[in-house]
Amino acid sequence: GAQVIHTPPRAFIADLDSIPFPTRSQFDNDAYKAYYQRRFHYTTTSMITSRGCPFSCDFCSRPIFGADIHTRSVTNIVDEVAEIAGLGYDRVWFADDCFTLNSRHLLAVCEELSRRRLDVGWECLSRVDTMNGEVATAMKHAGCVRVFFGIESGNDSVLEIMNKRINTSQAEHAVRAAKAAGLQAGAFFIVGYPGESDKTVLDTIRFASKLPLDYLSFTLPY
C-alpha cells in the first residue's frame, strides 16, 4: 500500500553452479564479433567464474562482491567456455577479480580445457603473487593468450600505502614467468597516488619501462 518496507540483505548465492549461463543465443553475436574483429582483429566475449576477493587494496571496488570467495566448479566453467567456442568466438575474457587466486583450482581448469581441446583462446587478470612457472606453463598449454597484472606501482613504499601486499620483486618475477611460458603480459599502473612524490612516480615509470610487457597502462587516481 502506502508503506515502504525494507527487507534485510540476502546472503550471497553460495552455489554459483546453480546460476544458468547467459542465453547467448539471444545476443547479437555477429555484431559483437564484427566489432572486435574490426577493432582488435580477433573476437571475444566475457564470463565470470568466481565472486569475491580476500584482499583489500586501498583503491579497489571489492565491496561489489565482498571478501568471501565463491567459485564455480571446473566442469561448469569449461562447459560455458565450450558453449562460447561453439558460437565462433576466438577468445574468452575471464572477468574475475583474480582468475589465478586458487592455483589448485586454476590448474584443474587448465587441465580440463586441455583435455577437451577447445579451439578458443583466453585472457585473464592475475595477482603477481599467484603467478609462477608452473601456473604460467599450464595456462599457456590450456589456450591462454595474455595475462594482465595489477602491479600499480614501481615503488615498494607506495605499494604499502596502497595495501597491495606485493612488492616489485614479485611483480618482476611474475611478468618474466609469464613471458618465459610464451604468454603475452599486460600490466596496470597508477601514478600520482596520495603520498607519492616525483621520485616515486619516476620509479614507477622506470620500473614499468624495463619489464618485458606487451601492454601497459598508466591511470590517475581521483
Tab-separated table of C-alpha atoms in Angstrom:
chain	number	residue	atom	x	y	z
A	1	GLY	CA	0.000	0.000	0.000
A	2	ALA	CA	1.391	3.360	1.098
A	3	GLN	CA	4.186	1.817	3.153
A	4	VAL	CA	7.808	1.386	2.173
A	5	ILE	CA	9.094	-1.930	3.504
A	6	HIS	CA	12.807	-2.579	3.860
A	7	THR	CA	13.718	-6.261	3.681
A	8	PRO	CA	17.020	-7.444	5.205
A	9	PRO	CA	20.012	-8.104	2.963
A	10	ARG	CA	20.007	-11.561	1.435
A	11	ALA	CA	23.016	-13.838	1.621
A	12	PHE	CA	25.224	-14.188	-1.443
A	13	ILE	CA	24.493	-17.143	-3.703
A	14	ALA	CA	26.915	-19.799	-2.460
A	15	ASP	CA	26.412	-22.318	-5.269
A	16	LEU	CA	27.339	-20.425	-8.421
A	17	ASP	CA	26.766	-23.578	-10.497
A	18	SER	CA	23.059	-23.121	-9.772
A	19	ILE	CA	23.010	-19.950	-11.891
A	20	PRO	CA	22.278	-20.675	-15.573
A	21	PHE	CA	24.616	-19.453	-18.293
A	22	PRO	CA	23.667	-16.262	-20.143
A	23	THR	CA	21.356	-17.041	-23.051
A	24	ARG	CA	23.989	-16.137	-25.603
A	25	SER	CA	21.846	-17.386	-28.469
A	26	GLN	CA	19.762	-14.229	-27.964
A	27	PHE	CA	22.812	-11.922	-28.220
A	28	ASP	CA	23.582	-10.203	-31.485
A	29	ASN	CA	26.749	-12.286	-31.670
A	30	ASP	CA	27.510	-11.315	-35.257
A	31	ALA	CA	27.555	-7.618	-34.333
A	32	TYR	CA	29.778	-8.220	-31.296
A	33	LYS	CA	32.190	-10.333	-33.319
A	34	ALA	CA	32.288	-7.824	-36.172
A	35	TYR	CA	33.191	-5.010	-33.756
A	36	TYR	CA	36.006	-6.903	-32.079
A	37	GLN	CA	37.325	-8.231	-35.374
A	38	ARG	CA	37.458	-4.702	-36.749
A	39	ARG	CA	38.932	-3.185	-33.576
A	40	PHE	CA	41.316	-5.896	-32.337
A	41	HIS	CA	41.481	-8.463	-35.184
A	42	TYR	CA	40.001	-11.218	-33.044
A	43	THR	CA	36.583	-11.866	-31.470
A	44	THR	CA	35.965	-12.177	-27.757
A	45	THR	CA	33.260	-12.351	-25.111
A	46	SER	CA	33.402	-12.416	-21.322
A	47	MET	CA	32.432	-14.715	-18.478
A	48	ILE	CA	32.978	-14.783	-14.696
A	49	THR	CA	33.987	-17.950	-12.830
A	50	SER	CA	34.119	-16.632	-9.263
A	51	ARG	CA	32.932	-13.847	-6.980
A	52	GLY	CA	34.766	-12.091	-4.198
A	53	CYS	CA	38.346	-11.173	-3.337
A	54	PRO	CA	40.129	-11.687	0.012
A	55	PHE	CA	42.450	-8.699	-0.490
A	56	SER	CA	41.817	-5.086	0.489
A	57	CYS	CA	43.712	-2.922	-1.989
A	58	ASP	CA	43.084	0.673	-0.955
A	59	PHE	CA	41.702	1.843	-4.315
A	60	CYS	CA	39.605	-1.186	-5.290
A	61	SER	CA	35.873	-1.709	-5.825
A	62	ARG	CA	35.942	-5.030	-3.968
A	63	PRO	CA	32.714	-4.312	-1.986
A	64	ILE	CA	30.713	-5.229	-5.125
A	65	PHE	CA	31.286	-8.945	-4.494
A	66	GLY	CA	32.723	-8.863	-0.964
A	67	ALA	CA	35.602	-10.722	0.659
A	68	ASP	CA	34.063	-14.201	0.662
A	69	ILE	CA	35.152	-16.305	-2.309
A	70	HIS	CA	32.593	-18.330	-4.262
A	71	THR	CA	33.893	-20.305	-7.226
A	72	ARG	CA	32.174	-22.301	-9.928
A	73	SER	CA	33.144	-25.940	-10.457
A	74	VAL	CA	35.697	-26.915	-13.093
A	75	THR	CA	33.125	-28.716	-15.240
A	76	ASN	CA	30.678	-25.807	-15.051
A	77	ILE	CA	33.354	-23.317	-16.114
A	78	VAL	CA	34.609	-25.361	-19.043
A	79	ASP	CA	31.061	-26.149	-20.195
A	80	GLU	CA	30.455	-22.415	-20.638
A	81	VAL	CA	33.763	-21.989	-22.451
A	82	ALA	CA	32.699	-24.791	-24.804
A	83	GLU	CA	29.400	-23.014	-25.431
A	84	ILE	CA	31.262	-19.793	-26.286
A	85	ALA	CA	33.622	-21.665	-28.602
A	86	GLY	CA	30.594	-23.194	-30.324
A	87	LEU	CA	29.341	-19.688	-31.139
A	88	GLY	CA	32.524	-18.994	-33.081
A	89	TYR	CA	34.336	-16.640	-30.701
A	90	ASP	CA	38.132	-16.648	-30.846
A	91	ARG	CA	38.720	-15.792	-27.188
A	92	VAL	CA	37.145	-15.706	-23.748
A	93	TRP	CA	37.814	-12.869	-21.315
A	94	PHE	CA	37.680	-14.268	-17.756
A	95	ALA	CA	36.486	-11.163	-15.918
A	96	ASP	CA	37.101	-12.441	-12.377
A	97	ASP	CA	38.808	-10.036	-9.968
A	98	CYS	CA	41.686	-12.530	-9.886
A	99	PHE	CA	41.330	-15.632	-12.043
A	100	THR	CA	44.535	-17.183	-10.669
A	101	LEU	CA	43.664	-16.774	-6.989
A	102	ASN	CA	43.377	-20.510	-6.206
A	103	SER	CA	46.227	-22.236	-8.029
A	104	ARG	CA	44.908	-25.761	-7.447
A	105	HIS	CA	41.516	-24.851	-8.919
A	106	LEU	CA	43.167	-22.937	-11.774
A	107	LEU	CA	45.371	-25.899	-12.686
A	108	ALA	CA	42.302	-28.158	-12.706
A	109	VAL	CA	40.514	-25.756	-15.068
A	110	CYS	CA	43.578	-25.678	-17.324
A	111	GLU	CA	43.755	-29.479	-17.316
A	112	GLU	CA	40.096	-29.770	-18.333
A	113	LEU	CA	40.456	-27.125	-21.053
A	114	SER	CA	43.449	-29.017	-22.429
A	115	ARG	CA	41.660	-32.364	-22.226
A	116	ARG	CA	38.682	-31.122	-24.231
A	117	ARG	CA	40.904	-29.442	-26.835
A	118	LEU	CA	38.573	-26.470	-27.184
A	119	ASP	CA	39.539	-24.237	-30.079
A	120	VAL	CA	39.377	-20.966	-28.166
A	121	GLY	CA	41.982	-18.727	-26.547
A	122	TRP	CA	41.519	-16.791	-23.320
A	123	GLU	CA	42.773	-13.895	-21.213
A	124	CYS	CA	42.503	-13.105	-17.508
A	125	LEU	CA	43.564	-10.939	-14.580
A	126	SER	CA	46.160	-12.168	-12.089
A	127	ARG	CA	47.924	-11.011	-8.963
A	128	VAL	CA	51.697	-11.180	-9.228
A	129	ASP	CA	51.970	-13.340	-6.100
A	130	THR	CA	49.806	-16.075	-7.662
A	131	MET	CA	51.922	-16.448	-10.808
A	132	ASN	CA	54.852	-18.823	-11.219
A	133	GLY	CA	56.381	-21.008	-13.907
A	134	GLU	CA	54.096	-23.997	-13.285
A	135	VAL	CA	50.944	-21.895	-13.419
A	136	ALA	CA	52.056	-19.925	-16.476
A	137	THR	CA	53.003	-23.070	-18.395
A	138	ALA	CA	49.684	-24.742	-17.610
A	139	MET	CA	47.793	-21.619	-18.686
A	140	LYS	CA	49.693	-21.461	-21.974
A	141	HIS	CA	49.040	-25.137	-22.683
A	142	ALA	CA	45.327	-24.612	-21.965
A	143	GLY	CA	44.977	-21.805	-24.508
A	144	CYS	CA	45.769	-18.663	-22.515
A	145	VAL	CA	46.964	-15.875	-24.781
A	146	ARG	CA	47.531	-12.994	-22.378
A	147	VAL	CA	47.503	-12.311	-18.646
A	148	PHE	CA	47.124	-8.896	-17.016
A	149	PHE	CA	48.714	-7.949	-13.691
A	150	GLY	CA	47.620	-5.142	-11.379
A	151	ILE	CA	51.114	-4.060	-10.367
A	152	GLU	CA	50.087	-0.421	-9.730
A	153	SER	CA	53.461	0.970	-8.574
A	154	GLY	CA	57.183	0.521	-9.103
A	155	ASN	CA	57.964	1.686	-5.570
A	156	ASP	CA	57.609	-0.657	-2.600
A	157	SER	CA	56.677	2.101	-0.133
A	158	VAL	CA	53.789	3.207	-2.370
A	159	LEU	CA	52.653	-0.412	-2.697
A	160	GLU	CA	52.446	-0.474	1.104
A	161	ILE	CA	50.309	2.686	1.094
A	162	MET	CA	48.042	1.016	-1.470
A	163	ASN	CA	47.848	-2.101	0.744
A	164	LYS	CA	48.673	-4.227	-2.309
A	165	ARG	CA	50.531	-6.823	-0.202
A	166	ILE	CA	53.038	-7.378	-3.012
A	167	ASN	CA	56.473	-5.975	-3.846
A	168	THR	CA	58.297	-5.039	-7.026
A	169	SER	CA	60.461	-8.166	-6.923
A	170	GLN	CA	57.354	-10.364	-7.028
A	171	ALA	CA	55.968	-8.253	-9.845
A	172	GLU	CA	59.051	-8.657	-11.998
A	173	HIS	CA	59.216	-12.394	-11.306
A	174	ALA	CA	55.559	-12.844	-12.302
A	175	VAL	CA	55.906	-10.950	-15.584
A	176	ARG	CA	59.062	-12.836	-16.518
A	177	ALA	CA	57.478	-16.197	-15.623
A	178	ALA	CA	54.510	-15.432	-17.881
A	179	LYS	CA	56.772	-14.364	-20.735
A	180	ALA	CA	59.019	-17.419	-20.326
A	181	ALA	CA	55.955	-19.650	-20.749
A	182	GLY	CA	55.050	-17.893	-24.008
A	183	LEU	CA	52.219	-15.746	-22.670
A	184	GLN	CA	51.704	-12.106	-23.513
A	185	ALA	CA	51.834	-9.962	-20.371
A	186	GLY	CA	49.978	-6.765	-19.587
A	187	ALA	CA	50.148	-4.558	-16.510
A	188	PHE	CA	48.257	-1.681	-14.921
A	189	PHE	CA	49.930	1.147	-13.014
A	190	ILE	CA	48.626	4.118	-11.011
A	191	VAL	CA	50.678	7.321	-10.869
A	192	GLY	CA	50.102	10.300	-8.588
A	193	TYR	CA	48.698	8.234	-5.720
A	194	PRO	CA	48.166	10.079	-2.397
A	195	GLY	CA	51.509	10.032	-0.599
A	196	GLU	CA	53.603	9.901	-3.771
A	197	SER	CA	56.499	12.165	-4.718
A	198	ASP	CA	58.162	12.983	-8.032
A	199	LYS	CA	60.689	10.268	-7.230
A	200	THR	CA	58.129	7.503	-6.662
A	201	VAL	CA	56.265	8.427	-9.850
A	202	LEU	CA	59.535	8.190	-11.776
A	203	ASP	CA	60.262	4.873	-10.030
A	204	THR	CA	57.008	3.523	-11.429
A	205	ILE	CA	57.656	4.765	-14.958
A	206	ARG	CA	61.185	3.350	-14.956
A	207	PHE	CA	60.078	0.033	-13.462
A	208	ALA	CA	57.231	-0.371	-15.966
A	209	SER	CA	59.533	0.536	-18.847
A	210	LYS	CA	62.093	-2.135	-18.003
A	211	LEU	CA	59.584	-5.006	-17.807
A	212	PRO	CA	59.024	-7.132	-20.950
A	213	LEU	CA	55.368	-6.106	-21.244
A	214	ASP	CA	53.164	-6.390	-24.308
A	215	TYR	CA	50.630	-3.935	-22.873
A	216	LEU	CA	50.689	-1.385	-20.085
A	217	SER	CA	48.530	1.460	-18.887
A	218	PHE	CA	49.047	4.382	-16.522
A	219	THR	CA	45.993	5.803	-14.772
A	220	LEU	CA	45.491	8.680	-12.343
A	221	PRO	CA	43.629	8.323	-9.042
A	222	TYR	CA	40.681	10.636	-8.491
